[in-house]
Amino acid sequence: MTDQYCVIGNPVEHSKSPWIHARFAQLTGQDLRYEKRLVERDAFARSVQAFRAEGGKGCNVTVPFKFEAASLTARQSDRARLAQACNTLRFDGPDVFADNTDGVGLVSDITRNAGIDPAGRDVLLIGAGGAAAGVLGPLIEARPRRIVVANRTQAKAVLLIERHAALAAKHGVRLEAPALHEVRDGFHVVINATASSMIGAAVPVPPSVLRPGALACDLMYGSAAQGFVEWAQGHGAKARDGLGMLVEQAAEAFLIWRGVRPPSAQVLAELRATLA
Ligand code: NAP
């Protein structure tokens, strides 16, 4: 029987995950179906239950359910526990295993697809919502010299770095959480993990944060990321949208479910061509 997977979210119509996983399955010879499920905001846990009862093998979780997904099960990866947010659930018989592949997806995109090694560099992570929480742990594991987490609501960034203090100490990474308006000095890697591009708001930091030749990534993709991409390129940075992270986090979820790593660079190139 064909194994069933889905992405659960609200909204979810825009999701490219069914296309990505269908292509991964074709290229690796895996027999699976992957669909989108739009779920009412108070019905997440019920919907996961229903999908399992139908024989579902696992699901991705997107906005606004990543935090709730983390409270569904005690069986979590270390990175999901640190993030307190999950984007991947695997159903193991009566048990549910929860993981967060967003951060490893972003780090894979930066290192493999953009060819930048964050080790020893200065990184600015803007935002302290679900996406930022998911990426901070894997960013620390990439061993930059320093990560500055700056968020509009500073207290959330402070909590986030406090939660990651032990991991940062283990890897010798300096963590700071200044007020957003105080961030001015230059970084090698700048990551916009806020919703600014999604809502059409201005880039929330000045261009001085971009060192010459910096890599600037927005987690948003498509036309909504265009403003950030133009801002970064206009100030001499290499710009990247979130499409690579999207494909790489999906590849990691596919590995968790199927035990096979799909050819993510090929699928990213195909997806970019499809969307162009
Ligand atoms: P979230 O949990 O709602 O957090 C939103 C964040 O954006 C908060 O830090 C918020 O600050 C900040 N923010 C909102 N409007 C802002 C503005 N005008 N100026 C400055 N900061 C602002 O959302 P999320 O799940 O973290 O998602 C953030 C972005 O990442 C979205 O664009 C999402 O599409 C993208 N994303 C992409 C991928 C991918 O695979 N490419 C994966 C996950 C997420 P406050 O705390 O002050 O409210």
mmCIF file of N, CA and C and ligand atoms in Angstrom, residues 14 62-63 66-67 87 102 126-133 135 150-154 156 180 192-199 201-204 218-221 241-247 249, ligand 1:
data_model
loop_
_atom_site.group_PDB
_atom_site.id
_atom_site.type_symbol
_atom_site.label_atom_id
_atom_site.label_comp_id
_atom_site.label_asym_id
_atom_site.label_seq_id
_atom_site.Cartn_x
_atom_site.Cartn_y
_atom_site.Cartn_z
ATOM 1 N N HIS A 14 -0.584 27.672 -0.300
ATOM 2 C CA HIS A 14 0.610 28.084 -1.039
ATOM 3 C C HIS A 14 1.732 27.044 -0.985
ATOM 4 N N THR A 62 3.224 23.266 9.657
ATOM 5 C CA THR A 62 3.634 24.638 9.376
ATOM 6 C C THR A 62 2.765 25.609 10.172
ATOM 7 N N VAL A 63 2.942 26.901 9.880
ATOM 8 C CA VAL A 63 2.270 27.975 10.633
ATOM 9 C C VAL A 63 0.779 27.678 10.752
ATOM 10 N N LYS A 66 3.465 24.906 14.758
ATOM 11 C CA LYS A 66 4.752 24.291 15.107
ATOM 12 C C LYS A 66 4.963 24.184 16.625
ATOM 13 N N PHE A 67 4.459 25.171 17.375
ATOM 14 C CA PHE A 67 4.636 25.118 18.837
ATOM 15 C C PHE A 67 3.728 24.045 19.432
ATOM 16 N N ASN A 87 8.507 20.763 13.119
ATOM 17 C CA ASN A 87 7.911 20.835 11.778
ATOM 18 C C ASN A 87 7.759 19.460 11.138
ATOM 19 N N ASP A 102 13.944 22.632 10.236
ATOM 20 C CA ASP A 102 14.115 23.971 9.643
ATOM 21 C C ASP A 102 15.569 24.441 9.733
ATOM 22 N N ILE A 126 17.896 37.770 12.727
ATOM 23 C CA ILE A 126 16.863 38.756 13.059
ATOM 24 C C ILE A 126 15.550 38.000 13.249
ATOM 25 N N GLY A 127 14.920 38.199 14.420
ATOM 26 C CA GLY A 127 13.658 37.518 14.725
ATOM 27 C C GLY A 127 13.823 36.567 15.894
ATOM 28 N N ALA A 128 12.706 36.276 16.553
ATOM 29 C CA ALA A 128 12.734 35.301 17.659
ATOM 30 C C ALA A 128 11.421 34.526 17.690
ATOM 31 N N GLY A 129 10.803 34.365 16.520
ATOM 32 C CA GLY A 129 9.568 33.587 16.425
ATOM 33 C C GLY A 129 9.892 32.121 16.182
ATOM 34 N N GLY A 130 8.926 31.406 15.640
ATOM 35 C CA GLY A 130 9.082 29.957 15.432
ATOM 36 C C GLY A 130 10.255 29.627 14.528
ATOM 37 N N ALA A 131 10.423 30.393 13.457
ATOM 38 C CA ALA A 131 11.497 30.075 12.509
ATOM 39 C C ALA A 131 12.863 30.300 13.155
ATOM 40 N N ALA A 132 13.020 31.429 13.833
ATOM 41 C CA ALA A 132 14.307 31.725 14.487
ATOM 42 C C ALA A 132 14.615 30.673 15.550
ATOM 43 N N ALA A 133 13.591 30.267 16.307
ATOM 44 C CA ALA A 133 13.795 29.246 17.343
ATOM 45 C C ALA A 133 14.276 27.944 16.720
ATOM 46 N N VAL A 135 16.033 27.596 13.946
ATOM 47 C CA VAL A 135 17.346 27.630 13.277
ATOM 48 C C VAL A 135 18.507 27.894 14.238
ATOM 49 N N ALA A 150 18.515 39.375 17.247
ATOM 50 C CA ALA A 150 17.872 40.679 17.479
ATOM 51 C C ALA A 150 16.418 40.594 17.039
ATOM 52 N N ASN A 151 15.541 40.944 17.951
ATOM 53 C CA ASN A 151 14.109 40.854 17.652
ATOM 54 C C ASN A 151 13.405 42.137 18.066
ATOM 55 N N ARG A 152 12.325 42.458 17.360
ATOM 56 C CA ARG A 152 11.521 43.644 17.688
ATOM 57 C C ARG A 152 11.141 43.621 19.169
ATOM 58 N N THR A 153 10.691 42.469 19.652
ATOM 59 C CA THR A 153 10.416 42.307 21.085
ATOM 60 C C THR A 153 11.665 41.654 21.691
ATOM 61 N N GLN A 154 12.510 42.499 22.282
ATOM 62 C CA GLN A 154 13.843 42.024 22.696
ATOM 63 C C GLN A 154 13.754 40.865 23.695
ATOM 64 N N LYS A 156 11.962 38.339 23.883
ATOM 65 C CA LYS A 156 11.849 37.005 23.278
ATOM 66 C C LYS A 156 13.221 36.512 22.802
ATOM 67 N N LEU A 180 16.919 45.568 18.915
ATOM 68 C CA LEU A 180 17.009 45.568 17.447
ATOM 69 C C LEU A 180 17.607 46.884 16.920
ATOM 70 N N ASN A 192 17.324 36.968 7.876
ATOM 71 C CA ASN A 192 16.055 37.588 8.264
ATOM 72 C C ASN A 192 15.025 36.501 8.513
ATOM 73 N N ALA A 193 14.809 36.188 9.778
ATOM 74 C CA ALA A 193 13.816 35.174 10.156
ATOM 75 C C ALA A 193 12.582 35.845 10.739
ATOM 76 N N THR A 194 12.375 37.125 10.393
ATOM 77 C CA THR A 194 11.140 37.782 10.816
ATOM 78 C C THR A 194 10.089 37.616 9.718
ATOM 79 N N ALA A 195 8.881 38.066 10.030
ATOM 80 C CA ALA A 195 7.803 38.015 9.038
ATOM 81 C C ALA A 195 7.780 39.288 8.196
ATOM 82 N N SER A 196 8.847 40.120 8.243
ATOM 83 C CA SER A 196 8.803 41.423 7.554
ATOM 84 C C SER A 196 8.527 41.274 6.061
ATOM 85 N N SER A 197 9.182 40.329 5.393
ATOM 86 C CA SER A 197 8.950 40.172 3.951
ATOM 87 C C SER A 197 7.546 39.649 3.688
ATOM 88 N N MET A 198 7.093 38.752 4.556
ATOM 89 C CA MET A 198 5.766 38.152 4.369
ATOM 90 C C MET A 198 4.679 39.221 4.397
ATOM 91 N N ILE A 199 4.861 40.251 5.262
ATOM 92 C CA ILE A 199 3.812 41.267 5.401
ATOM 93 C C ILE A 199 4.151 42.541 4.632
ATOM 94 N N ALA A 201 6.720 44.560 5.001
ATOM 95 C CA ALA A 201 7.311 45.632 5.825
ATOM 96 C C ALA A 201 8.786 45.821 5.435
ATOM 97 N N ALA A 202 9.348 46.937 5.878
ATOM 98 C CA ALA A 202 10.757 47.247 5.558
ATOM 99 C C ALA A 202 11.697 46.252 6.234
ATOM 100 N N VAL A 203 12.885 46.076 5.646
ATOM 101 C CA VAL A 203 13.928 45.257 6.292
ATOM 102 C C VAL A 203 14.221 45.918 7.646
ATOM 103 N N PRO A 204 14.152 45.147 8.752
ATOM 104 C CA PRO A 204 14.200 45.796 10.076
ATOM 105 C C PRO A 204 15.581 46.151 10.608
ATOM 106 N N ASP A 218 16.916 35.671 3.415
ATOM 107 C CA ASP A 218 15.558 35.861 3.944
ATOM 108 C C ASP A 218 14.903 34.489 3.939
ATOM 109 N N LEU A 219 14.176 34.152 4.991
ATOM 110 C CA LEU A 219 13.552 32.825 5.018
ATOM 111 C C LEU A 219 12.316 32.764 4.127
ATOM 112 N N MET A 220 11.826 33.923 3.721
ATOM 113 C CA MET A 220 10.687 33.988 2.792
ATOM 114 C C MET A 220 11.189 33.681 1.389
ATOM 115 N N TYR A 221 10.315 33.232 0.514
ATOM 116 C CA TYR A 221 10.733 33.007 -0.876
ATOM 117 C C TYR A 221 9.646 33.524 -1.817
ATOM 118 N N ASP A 241 17.053 33.777 -1.037
ATOM 119 C CA ASP A 241 15.719 33.681 -0.437
ATOM 120 C C ASP A 241 15.587 32.335 0.281
ATOM 121 N N GLY A 242 14.392 32.026 0.770
ATOM 122 C CA GLY A 242 14.221 30.832 1.608
ATOM 123 C C GLY A 242 13.881 29.559 0.853
ATOM 124 N N LEU A 243 13.960 29.604 -0.487
ATOM 125 C CA LEU A 243 13.571 28.406 -1.242
ATOM 126 C C LEU A 243 14.529 27.237 -0.982
ATOM 127 N N GLY A 244 15.825 27.550 -0.880
ATOM 128 C CA GLY A 244 16.805 26.497 -0.614
ATOM 129 C C GLY A 244 16.569 25.858 0.750
ATOM 130 N N MET A 245 16.261 26.690 1.747
ATOM 131 C CA MET A 245 15.962 26.150 3.082
ATOM 132 C C MET A 245 14.727 25.262 3.021
ATOM 133 N N LEU A 246 13.730 25.711 2.256
ATOM 134 C CA LEU A 246 12.487 24.940 2.148
ATOM 135 C C LEU A 246 12.773 23.531 1.607
ATOM 136 N N VAL A 247 13.572 23.461 0.550
ATOM 137 C CA VAL A 247 13.870 22.155 -0.059
ATOM 138 C C VAL A 247 14.759 21.330 0.873
ATOM 139 N N GLN A 249 15.023 21.530 4.228
ATOM 140 C CA GLN A 249 14.311 21.018 5.410
ATOM 141 C C GLN A 249 13.413 19.854 5.013
HETATM 142 P P1 NAP B 1 6.356 33.980 13.831
HETATM 143 O O1 NAP B 1 6.576 32.866 14.793
HETATM 144 O O2 NAP B 1 5.012 34.593 13.701
HETATM 145 O O3 NAP B 1 7.433 35.135 14.193
HETATM 146 C C1 NAP B 1 7.426 36.353 13.501
HETATM 147 C C2 NAP B 1 8.710 37.118 13.812
HETATM 148 O O4 NAP B 1 8.759 38.259 12.963
HETATM 149 C C3 NAP B 1 8.801 37.623 15.240
HETATM 150 O O5 NAP B 1 10.156 37.618 15.629
HETATM 151 C C4 NAP B 1 8.264 39.062 15.090
HETATM 152 O O6 NAP B 1 8.732 39.941 16.102
HETATM 153 C C5 NAP B 1 8.875 39.434 13.781
HETATM 154 N N1 NAP B 1 8.206 40.521 13.048
HETATM 155 C C6 NAP B 1 6.963 40.523 12.525
HETATM 156 N N2 NAP B 1 6.729 41.675 11.862
HETATM 157 C C7 NAP B 1 7.875 42.411 11.961
HETATM 158 C C8 NAP B 1 8.261 43.698 11.493
HETATM 159 N N3 NAP B 1 7.435 44.453 10.757
HETATM 160 N N4 NAP B 1 9.504 44.133 11.781
HETATM 161 C C9 NAP B 1 10.352 43.378 12.515
HETATM 162 N N5 NAP B 1 10.042 42.157 12.993
HETATM 163 C C10 NAP B 1 8.806 41.689 12.714
HETATM 164 O O7 NAP B 1 6.738 33.532 12.323
HETATM 165 P P2 NAP B 1 7.824 32.426 11.910
HETATM 166 O O8 NAP B 1 7.181 31.089 11.864
HETATM 167 O O9 NAP B 1 9.018 32.618 12.755
HETATM 168 O O10 NAP B 1 8.134 32.824 10.378
HETATM 169 C C11 NAP B 1 8.994 33.907 10.044
HETATM 170 C C12 NAP B 1 9.301 33.872 8.546
HETATM 171 O O11 NAP B 1 10.044 32.699 8.213
HETATM 172 C C13 NAP B 1 8.068 33.844 7.647
HETATM 173 O O12 NAP B 1 8.296 34.710 6.549
HETATM 174 C C14 NAP B 1 8.003 32.392 7.188
HETATM 175 O O13 NAP B 1 7.358 32.279 5.926
HETATM 176 C C15 NAP B 1 9.477 32.059 7.083
HETATM 177 N N6 NAP B 1 9.800 30.598 7.159
HETATM 178 C C16 NAP B 1 10.396 30.010 6.080
HETATM 179 C C17 NAP B 1 10.753 28.669 6.114
HETATM 180 C C18 NAP B 1 11.409 28.029 4.918
HETATM 181 O O14 NAP B 1 11.498 26.789 4.856
HETATM 182 N N7 NAP B 1 11.921 28.801 3.975
HETATM 183 C C19 NAP B 1 10.485 27.888 7.261
HETATM 184 C C20 NAP B 1 9.887 28.523 8.354
HETATM 185 C C21 NAP B 1 9.544 29.872 8.286
HETATM 186 P P3 NAP B 1 7.944 40.063 17.512
HETATM 187 O O15 NAP B 1 8.410 38.900 18.329
HETATM 188 O O16 NAP B 1 8.377 41.370 18.028
HETATM 189 O O17 NAP B 1 6.476 39.992 17.190
#
